[in-house]
XYZ file of C-alpha atoms in Angstrom:
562
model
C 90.188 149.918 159.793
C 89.128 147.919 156.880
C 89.039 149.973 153.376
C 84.869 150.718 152.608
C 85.480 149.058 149.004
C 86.706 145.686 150.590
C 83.396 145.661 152.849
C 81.583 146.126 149.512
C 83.030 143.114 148.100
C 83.017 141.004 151.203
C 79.297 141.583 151.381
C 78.759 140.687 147.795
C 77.253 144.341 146.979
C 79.984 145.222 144.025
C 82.933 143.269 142.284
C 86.461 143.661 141.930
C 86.052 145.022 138.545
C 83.055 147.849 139.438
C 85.318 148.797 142.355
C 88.456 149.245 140.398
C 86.062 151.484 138.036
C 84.665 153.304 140.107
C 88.545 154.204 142.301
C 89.427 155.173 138.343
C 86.154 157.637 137.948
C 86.869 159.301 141.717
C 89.830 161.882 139.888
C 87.210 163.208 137.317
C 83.665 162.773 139.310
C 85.097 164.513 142.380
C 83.266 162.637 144.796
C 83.303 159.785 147.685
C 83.759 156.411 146.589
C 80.148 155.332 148.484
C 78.332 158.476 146.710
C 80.161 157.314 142.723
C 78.748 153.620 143.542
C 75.341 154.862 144.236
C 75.176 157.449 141.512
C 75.872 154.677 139.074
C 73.595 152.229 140.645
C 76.249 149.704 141.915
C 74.627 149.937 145.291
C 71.741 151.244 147.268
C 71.796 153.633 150.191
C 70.950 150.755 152.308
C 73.682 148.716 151.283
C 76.106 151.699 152.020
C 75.318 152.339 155.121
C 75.303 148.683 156.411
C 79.340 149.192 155.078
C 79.850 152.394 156.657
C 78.828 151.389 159.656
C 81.019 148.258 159.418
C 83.999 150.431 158.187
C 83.213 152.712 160.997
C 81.862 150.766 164.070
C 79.269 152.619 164.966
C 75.199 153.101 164.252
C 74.588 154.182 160.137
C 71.336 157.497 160.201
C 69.579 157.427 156.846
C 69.924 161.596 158.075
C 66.513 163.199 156.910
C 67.646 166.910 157.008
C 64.166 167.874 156.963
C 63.432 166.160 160.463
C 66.824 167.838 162.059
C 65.543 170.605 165.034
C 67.692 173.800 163.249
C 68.215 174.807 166.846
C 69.736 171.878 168.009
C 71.975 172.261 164.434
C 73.317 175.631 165.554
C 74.613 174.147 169.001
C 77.930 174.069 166.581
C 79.284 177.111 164.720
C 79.166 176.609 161.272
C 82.433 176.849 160.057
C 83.177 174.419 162.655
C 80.498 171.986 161.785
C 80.935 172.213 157.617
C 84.668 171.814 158.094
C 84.424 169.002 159.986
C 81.363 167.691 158.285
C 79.433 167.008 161.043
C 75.952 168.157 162.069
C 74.453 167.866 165.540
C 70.803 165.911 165.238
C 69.440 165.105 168.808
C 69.338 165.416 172.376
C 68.785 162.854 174.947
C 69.641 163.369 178.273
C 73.217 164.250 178.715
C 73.970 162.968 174.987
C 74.367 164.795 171.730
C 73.845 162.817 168.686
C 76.152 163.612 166.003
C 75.522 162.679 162.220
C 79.428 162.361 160.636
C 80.646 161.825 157.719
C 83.674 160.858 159.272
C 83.215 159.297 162.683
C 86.716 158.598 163.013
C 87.205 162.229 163.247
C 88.102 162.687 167.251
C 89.572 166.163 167.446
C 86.010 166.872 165.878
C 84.103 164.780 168.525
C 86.305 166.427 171.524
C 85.917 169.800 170.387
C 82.240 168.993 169.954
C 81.851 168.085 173.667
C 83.800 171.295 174.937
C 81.713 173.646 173.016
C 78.551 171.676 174.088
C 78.834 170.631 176.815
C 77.241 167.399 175.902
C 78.657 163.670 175.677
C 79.274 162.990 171.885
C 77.716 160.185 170.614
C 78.766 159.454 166.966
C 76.738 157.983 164.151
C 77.851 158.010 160.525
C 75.752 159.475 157.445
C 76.291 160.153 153.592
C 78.267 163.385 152.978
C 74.909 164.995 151.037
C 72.681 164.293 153.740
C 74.988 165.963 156.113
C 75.491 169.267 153.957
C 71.932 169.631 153.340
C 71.191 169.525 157.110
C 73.703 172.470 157.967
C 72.422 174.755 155.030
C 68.902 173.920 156.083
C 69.728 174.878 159.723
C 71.689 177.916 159.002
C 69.066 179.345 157.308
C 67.775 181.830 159.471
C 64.120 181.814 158.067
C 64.000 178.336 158.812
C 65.214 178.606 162.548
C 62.352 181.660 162.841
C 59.946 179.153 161.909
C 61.389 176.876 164.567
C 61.240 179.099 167.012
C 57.850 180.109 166.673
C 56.980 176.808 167.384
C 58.988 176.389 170.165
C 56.921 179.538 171.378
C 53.500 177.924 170.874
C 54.891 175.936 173.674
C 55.778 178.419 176.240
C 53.920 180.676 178.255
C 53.129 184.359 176.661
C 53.274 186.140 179.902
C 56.902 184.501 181.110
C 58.186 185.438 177.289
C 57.517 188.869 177.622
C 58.803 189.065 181.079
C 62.168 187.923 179.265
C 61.748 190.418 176.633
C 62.042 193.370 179.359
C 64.806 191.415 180.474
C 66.506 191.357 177.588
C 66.071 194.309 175.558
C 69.629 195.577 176.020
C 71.187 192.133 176.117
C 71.484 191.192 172.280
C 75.010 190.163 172.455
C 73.347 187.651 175.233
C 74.249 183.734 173.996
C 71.400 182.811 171.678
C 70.030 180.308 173.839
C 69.958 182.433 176.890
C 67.752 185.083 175.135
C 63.594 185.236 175.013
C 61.757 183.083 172.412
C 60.741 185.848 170.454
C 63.952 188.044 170.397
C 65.518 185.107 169.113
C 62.696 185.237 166.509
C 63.309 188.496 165.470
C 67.371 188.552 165.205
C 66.185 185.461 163.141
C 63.366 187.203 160.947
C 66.192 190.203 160.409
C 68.951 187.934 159.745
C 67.269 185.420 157.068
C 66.499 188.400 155.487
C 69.871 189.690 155.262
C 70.875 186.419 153.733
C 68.107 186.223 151.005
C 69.806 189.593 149.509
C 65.436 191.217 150.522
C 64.967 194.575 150.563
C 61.722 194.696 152.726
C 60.234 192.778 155.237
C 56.497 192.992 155.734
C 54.398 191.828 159.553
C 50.887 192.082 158.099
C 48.543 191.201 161.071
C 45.846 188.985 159.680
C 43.699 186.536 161.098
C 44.592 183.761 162.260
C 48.158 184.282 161.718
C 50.653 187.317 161.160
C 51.870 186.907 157.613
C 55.784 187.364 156.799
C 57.013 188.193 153.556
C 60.211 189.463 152.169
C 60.777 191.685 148.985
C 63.450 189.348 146.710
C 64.517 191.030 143.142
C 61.197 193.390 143.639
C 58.908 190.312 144.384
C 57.049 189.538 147.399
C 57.562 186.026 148.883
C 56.009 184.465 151.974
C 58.279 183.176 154.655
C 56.460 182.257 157.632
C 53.272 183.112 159.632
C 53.273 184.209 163.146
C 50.293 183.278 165.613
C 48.193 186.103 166.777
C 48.769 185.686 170.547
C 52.476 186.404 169.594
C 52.469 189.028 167.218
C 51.907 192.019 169.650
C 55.261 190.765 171.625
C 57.233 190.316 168.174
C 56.116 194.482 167.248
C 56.735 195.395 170.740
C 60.470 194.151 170.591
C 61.286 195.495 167.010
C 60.192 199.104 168.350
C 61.910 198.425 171.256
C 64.945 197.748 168.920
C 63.965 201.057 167.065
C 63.757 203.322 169.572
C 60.362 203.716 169.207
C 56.973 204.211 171.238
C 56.048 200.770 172.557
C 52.770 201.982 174.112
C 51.677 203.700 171.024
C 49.612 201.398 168.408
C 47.068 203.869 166.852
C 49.414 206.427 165.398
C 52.165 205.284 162.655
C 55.835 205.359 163.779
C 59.129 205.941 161.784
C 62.432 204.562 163.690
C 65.362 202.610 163.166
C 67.573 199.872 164.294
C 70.869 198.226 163.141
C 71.829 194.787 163.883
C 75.482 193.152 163.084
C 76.397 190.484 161.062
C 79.906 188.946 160.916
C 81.436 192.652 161.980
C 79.319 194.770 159.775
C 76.393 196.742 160.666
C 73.546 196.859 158.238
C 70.223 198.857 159.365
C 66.888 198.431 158.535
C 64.474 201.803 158.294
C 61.100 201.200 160.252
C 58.157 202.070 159.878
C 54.823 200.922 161.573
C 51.195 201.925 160.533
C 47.602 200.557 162.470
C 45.313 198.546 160.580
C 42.113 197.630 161.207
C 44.007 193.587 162.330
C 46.704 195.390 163.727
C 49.826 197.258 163.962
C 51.416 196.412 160.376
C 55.174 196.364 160.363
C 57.442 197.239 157.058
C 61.101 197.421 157.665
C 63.401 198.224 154.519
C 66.964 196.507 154.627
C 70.068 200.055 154.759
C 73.464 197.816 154.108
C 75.331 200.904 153.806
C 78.413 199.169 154.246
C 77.984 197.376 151.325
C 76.817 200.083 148.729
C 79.031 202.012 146.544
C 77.412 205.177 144.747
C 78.957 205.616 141.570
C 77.798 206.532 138.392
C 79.700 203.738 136.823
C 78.563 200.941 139.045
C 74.837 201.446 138.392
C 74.864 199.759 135.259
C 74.431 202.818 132.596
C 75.287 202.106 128.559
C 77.622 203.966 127.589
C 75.885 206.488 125.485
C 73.243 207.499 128.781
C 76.175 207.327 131.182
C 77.994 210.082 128.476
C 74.670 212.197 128.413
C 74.317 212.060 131.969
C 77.699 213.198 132.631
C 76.905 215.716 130.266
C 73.993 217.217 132.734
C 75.918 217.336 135.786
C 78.934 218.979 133.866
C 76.438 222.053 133.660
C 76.393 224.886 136.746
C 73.242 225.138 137.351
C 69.140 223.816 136.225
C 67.139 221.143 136.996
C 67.950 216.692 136.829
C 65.238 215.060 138.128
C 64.584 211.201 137.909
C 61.183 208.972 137.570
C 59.687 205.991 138.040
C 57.360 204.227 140.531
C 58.534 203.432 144.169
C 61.372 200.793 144.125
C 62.743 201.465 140.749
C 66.607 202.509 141.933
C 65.686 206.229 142.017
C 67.496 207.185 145.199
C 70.372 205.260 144.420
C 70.481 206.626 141.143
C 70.702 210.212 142.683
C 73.321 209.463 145.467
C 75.548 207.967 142.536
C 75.227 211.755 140.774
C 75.788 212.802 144.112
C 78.599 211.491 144.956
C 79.653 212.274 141.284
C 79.241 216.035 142.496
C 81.111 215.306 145.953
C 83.858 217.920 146.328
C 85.521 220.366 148.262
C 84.499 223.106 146.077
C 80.586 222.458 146.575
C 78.413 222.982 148.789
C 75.779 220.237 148.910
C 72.699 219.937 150.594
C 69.747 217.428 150.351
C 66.697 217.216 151.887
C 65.120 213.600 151.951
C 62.728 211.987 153.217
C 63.621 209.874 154.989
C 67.519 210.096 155.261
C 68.257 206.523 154.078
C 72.398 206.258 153.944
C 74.505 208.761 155.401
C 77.346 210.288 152.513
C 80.196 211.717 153.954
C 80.862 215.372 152.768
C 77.363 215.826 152.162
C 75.078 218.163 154.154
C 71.425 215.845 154.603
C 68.284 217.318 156.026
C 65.467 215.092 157.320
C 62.147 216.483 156.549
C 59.818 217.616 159.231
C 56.227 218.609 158.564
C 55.545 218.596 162.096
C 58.326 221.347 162.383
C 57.990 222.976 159.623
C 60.204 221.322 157.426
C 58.948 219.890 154.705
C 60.161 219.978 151.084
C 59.604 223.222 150.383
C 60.056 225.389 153.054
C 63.879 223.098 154.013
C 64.523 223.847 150.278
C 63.428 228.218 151.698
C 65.986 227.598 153.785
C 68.721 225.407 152.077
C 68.912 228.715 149.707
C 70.467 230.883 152.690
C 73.106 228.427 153.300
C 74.694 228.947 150.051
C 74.596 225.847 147.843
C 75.778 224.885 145.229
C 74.040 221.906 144.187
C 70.300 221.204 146.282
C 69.020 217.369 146.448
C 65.305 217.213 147.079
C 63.857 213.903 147.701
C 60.324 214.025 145.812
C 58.866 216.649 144.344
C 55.133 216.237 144.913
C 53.297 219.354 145.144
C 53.026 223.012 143.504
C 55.202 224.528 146.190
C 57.661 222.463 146.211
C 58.008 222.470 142.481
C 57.753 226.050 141.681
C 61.122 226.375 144.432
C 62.736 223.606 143.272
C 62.388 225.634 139.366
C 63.056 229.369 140.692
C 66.244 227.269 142.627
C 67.431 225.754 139.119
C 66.833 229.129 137.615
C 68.818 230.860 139.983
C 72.135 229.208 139.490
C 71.818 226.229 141.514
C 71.984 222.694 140.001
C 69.068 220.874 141.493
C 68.671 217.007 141.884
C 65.179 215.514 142.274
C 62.576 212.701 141.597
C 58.698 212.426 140.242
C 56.278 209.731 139.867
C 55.818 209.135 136.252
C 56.156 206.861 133.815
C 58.771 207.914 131.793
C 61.306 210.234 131.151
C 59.560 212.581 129.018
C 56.162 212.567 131.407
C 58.441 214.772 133.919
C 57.367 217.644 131.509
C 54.013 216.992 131.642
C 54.163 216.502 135.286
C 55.863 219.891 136.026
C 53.293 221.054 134.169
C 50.234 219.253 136.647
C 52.008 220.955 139.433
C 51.381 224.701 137.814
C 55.061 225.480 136.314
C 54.787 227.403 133.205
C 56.186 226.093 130.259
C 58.831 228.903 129.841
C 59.933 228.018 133.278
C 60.443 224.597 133.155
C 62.314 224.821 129.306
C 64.429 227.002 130.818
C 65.136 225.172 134.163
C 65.058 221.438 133.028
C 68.561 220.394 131.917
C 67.680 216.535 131.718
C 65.576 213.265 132.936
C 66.432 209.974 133.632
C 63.504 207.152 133.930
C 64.250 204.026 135.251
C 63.232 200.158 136.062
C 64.736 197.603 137.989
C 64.553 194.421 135.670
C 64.760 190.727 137.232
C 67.617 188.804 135.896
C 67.882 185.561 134.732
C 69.359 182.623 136.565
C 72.334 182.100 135.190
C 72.592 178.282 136.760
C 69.349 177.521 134.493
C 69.084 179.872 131.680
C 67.852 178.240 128.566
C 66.594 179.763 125.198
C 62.911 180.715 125.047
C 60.601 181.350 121.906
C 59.941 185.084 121.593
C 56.252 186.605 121.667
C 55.322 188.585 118.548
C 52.873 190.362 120.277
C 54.345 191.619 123.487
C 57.382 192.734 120.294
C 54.738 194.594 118.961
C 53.897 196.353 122.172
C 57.466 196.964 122.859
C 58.292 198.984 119.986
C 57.726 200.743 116.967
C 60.180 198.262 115.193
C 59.017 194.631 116.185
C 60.639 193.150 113.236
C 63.806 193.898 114.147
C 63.592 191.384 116.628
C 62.069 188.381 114.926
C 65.111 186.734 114.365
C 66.577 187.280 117.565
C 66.740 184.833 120.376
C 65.606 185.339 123.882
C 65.599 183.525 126.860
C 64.650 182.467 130.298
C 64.940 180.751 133.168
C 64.160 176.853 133.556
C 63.988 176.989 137.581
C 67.110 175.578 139.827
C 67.281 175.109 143.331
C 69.578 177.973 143.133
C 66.586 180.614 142.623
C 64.516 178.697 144.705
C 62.353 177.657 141.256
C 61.938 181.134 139.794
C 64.235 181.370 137.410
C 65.604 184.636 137.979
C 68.285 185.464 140.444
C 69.284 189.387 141.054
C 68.502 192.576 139.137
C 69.519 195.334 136.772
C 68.619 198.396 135.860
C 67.515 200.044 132.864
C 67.736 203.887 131.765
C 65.971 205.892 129.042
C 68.055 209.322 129.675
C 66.489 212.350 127.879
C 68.510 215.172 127.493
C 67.358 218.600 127.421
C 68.660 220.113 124.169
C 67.303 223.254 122.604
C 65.014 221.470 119.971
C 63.737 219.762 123.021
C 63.803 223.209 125.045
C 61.945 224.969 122.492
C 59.197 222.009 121.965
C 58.653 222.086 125.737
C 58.359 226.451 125.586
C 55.661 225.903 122.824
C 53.415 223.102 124.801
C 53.891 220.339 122.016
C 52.238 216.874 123.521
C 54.399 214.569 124.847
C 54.020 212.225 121.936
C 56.078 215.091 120.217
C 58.348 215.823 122.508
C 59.287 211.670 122.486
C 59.699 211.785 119.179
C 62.263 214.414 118.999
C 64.240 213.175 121.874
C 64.105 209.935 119.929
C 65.496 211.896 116.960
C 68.938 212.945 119.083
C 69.888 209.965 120.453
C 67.266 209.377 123.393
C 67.092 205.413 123.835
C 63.627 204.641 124.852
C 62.932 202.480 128.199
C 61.191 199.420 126.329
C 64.158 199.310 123.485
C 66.318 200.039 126.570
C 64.793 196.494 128.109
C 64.981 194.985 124.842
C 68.762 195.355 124.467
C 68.617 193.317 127.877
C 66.991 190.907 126.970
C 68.573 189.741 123.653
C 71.876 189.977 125.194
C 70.544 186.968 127.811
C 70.239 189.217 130.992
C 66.537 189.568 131.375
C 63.484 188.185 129.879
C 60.806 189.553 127.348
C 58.052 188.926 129.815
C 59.975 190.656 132.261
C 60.760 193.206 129.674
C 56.935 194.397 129.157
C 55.616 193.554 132.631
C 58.264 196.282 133.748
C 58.539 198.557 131.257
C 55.206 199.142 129.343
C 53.121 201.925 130.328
């Protein structure tokens, strides 16, 4: 087989000398001789592919990844396809197109047609071309899109008479299964893969609307046409053991799915609206998650005060912030902290979100009398030692959470506020004395999760003097600092920020805090004595992020400001 540079030359595309250059820059570009030619503008993609196909002896694709079926792309495994470089691109007949990168390859073109099925015909494309097509179709929100329009060609009626069919047979081949349980595995897997934490089905018209929950944000994935979207709820409850003839009542269930050997489940809950049943399922990899006090991303000096809380036998912790901040993994970390033979723990969430072994959890039941406060009646008979309660939210619940911590129980909780010290006044709201909660209050921990910055695109950024001077009491500290953000990659899909971290302001019950609490000082006093010994506050907390390059200042005051 003639050598691809020789072609070049033969065809007058390059000289002797650019080809020797170019051989010379292959050790430190890393890279096929075709792609270093066209990256330095010897030759044009055209001109390449008339070689290749020389070189090769058969048909060159100018491969569009874009215009590549993603279900005819998964006819191959994928560690199959990316190791041979090779990405299935159409059907005709009996034949299988195959874009290769090397189309010389024939263990690759045999193996193709035993796992197929299909006679192999080969065609040779540029290496980038190739790679782009397999992450494109082995992205599952891609292949959900796909398959919804390969549903807006079928018949509803036969697709749900495959549903009923199928509803125990997910470990069915993929291509054996019904339209829209393929749709679904694919909905739940692409959002396993984007690292989401929700997924939202809002019925609206004309379209269902998909979105997924990235780093705390909302993103749109797909829509889903009306005539479907009562067949795509039906199968997730199906999946989640719920009611599938009940759509004016909300519904709690869940359902696990596996991926590569692990299970991770996904809590679900379903609610009517006036379009619709609207679908929110929330992403449980408990396989994946650790709960330790170390791994959650505490300084130093809140992770010593914390430890300094749970040292003590018995009173109150209890942690804020809105919905989505980290609380509950926050308290599963103490938790687990606690976890020992010697305790006796109990918790009553809900719901129960991960299961911790050696830990006694409760589901709440209103319907059965259950709730909050009379499971926490009778957690007390079962001799605890240390009582989680998922939310406190009302007077009852509070004033037997307090009487619990007063009683020599150490009690672990959460509250909706803005900040550690607004647990005080929030106890307070809910009718607890202030005697009561100065003595039953041993510390509060308020928390944000914080988007981080790309760290394929971060870049230096002018600071804001204003938002400074919202942040804290201090702003000129920080005028010679430099910040930074995110320019946008392909890597966070354009947003500059990729993952998140948490920040603490930890505020530790001592006794001149105690005693300001007793007396009824405002809140704006109580800060500033916390302040005085040692208490970090949440917007200097996001600050220190931010100058050390993790987060951004916008990000900083979006988050944390009240």
């Amino acid at each position: 087989m003639a050598r691809l540079g020789d072609i070049l030359i033969q065809r007058g595309f390059i000289t002797e000398a650019q080809l020797e250059a170019a051989l010379a820059a292959q050790g430190s570009e890393r890279g096929m001789l075709g792609q270093i030619l066209v990256k330095r503008g010897l030759v044009t993609i055209d001109h390449l592919g008339e070689a290749l196909a020389e070189q090769y002896g058969v048909p060159y694709l100018d491969l569009v990844p874009q215009g590549v079926n993603p279900q005819v792309t998964r006819l191959l495994p994928e560690l199959f396809a990316r190791e041979h470089q090779c990405v299935p691109v159409g059907i005709s007949g009996r034949d299988l197109q195959l874009a290769m990168v090397a189309p010389d390859d024939i263990e690759a073109i045999c193996e193709t047609e035993l796992i197929t099925g299909y006679t192999v015909a080969p065609v040779v494309a540029l290496q980038g071309p190739v790679q782009a097509a397999l992450d494109r179709g082995f992205d599952d929100r891609l292949v959900a899109r796909q398959t919804i329009v390969d549903m807006k060609m079928a018949d509803l009626e036969s697709s749900e008479q495959r549903i009923e069919r199928s509803e125990i047979t997910d470990a069915a081949p993929e291509e054996e299964q019904a339209p829209v349980v393929r749709l679904v595995r694919a909905i739940l897997m692409g959002a396993i893969n984007a690292n989401t934490s929700d997924i939202h089905l809002e019925p609206h018209a004309p379209e269902m609307r998909v979105r997924y929950r990235v780093d705390g944000e909302l993103q749109s994935v797909m829509t889903i046409p009306n005539h479907i979207e009562e067949a795509v709820v039906a199968r997730i409850k199906v999946m989640a053991d719920m009611d599938t003839t009940e759509n004016r009542r909300p519904q709690d269930g869940r359902l696990g799915v596996h991926e590569e050997g692990a299970k991770v489940n996904f809590r679900v809950s379903t609610i009517p609206t006036v379009g619709g049943e609207k679908v929110v399922m929330r992403l449980l990899d408990e396989g994946n998650r650790i709960f330790e006090l170390n791994h959650l991303g505490l300084m130093p000096r809140d992770l010593k005060t914390i430890q300094g809380m749970i040292d003590k036998p018995h009173g109150m912790i209890v942690v804020t912030g809105p919905t989505g901040s980290g609380k509950s993994t926050t308290m599963y970390a103490v938790l687990s902290k606690l976890n020992a033979v010697s305790r006796n723990i109990v918790t009553v969430e809900d719901p129960v979100e991960y299961r911790l072994s050696g830990i006694n959890q409760v589901a709440s039941d209103n319907e059965h009398g259950l709730g909050f406060a009379n499971a926490l009646k009778y957690i007390m008979r079962q001799d605890p030692d240390v009582i989680m309660v998922g939310e406190i939210r009302d007077h009852e619940t509070a004033s037997t959470s307090i009487q619990a911590a007063l009683t020599g129980h150490l009690l672990i909780s959460t509250l909706h506020t803005n900040d550690a010290v607004g647990a005080v006044a929030r106890l307070k709201d809910l009718g607890v004395d202030h005697f009561k909660i100065s003595g039953a209050l041993v510390g509060s921990i308020a928390q944000r999760l914080l988007r981080s910055i790309c760290r394929e695109c971060i870049e230096p950024a002018e600071s804001n003097p204003t938002m400074l001077a919202s942040l804290t009491r201090q702003p000129e500290r920080y005028y010679g600092e430099v910040f930074y953000r995110g320019r946008g990659c392909k890597k966070c899909l354009g947003t500059g920020y990729s993952g998140r971290l948490p920040v603490f302001e930890v505020m530790s019950v001592t006794p001149a805090v105690a005693e300001a609490i007793e007396k009824g000082v405002p809140a704006s006093r109580i800060r500033e004595i916390a302040s005085g010994e040692g208490m970090v506050e949440l917007t200097d907390a996001g600050l220190e992020q931010a100058v050390a390059g993790r987060t951004t200042l916008e990000e900083v005051f979006y988050k944390t400001s009240s």
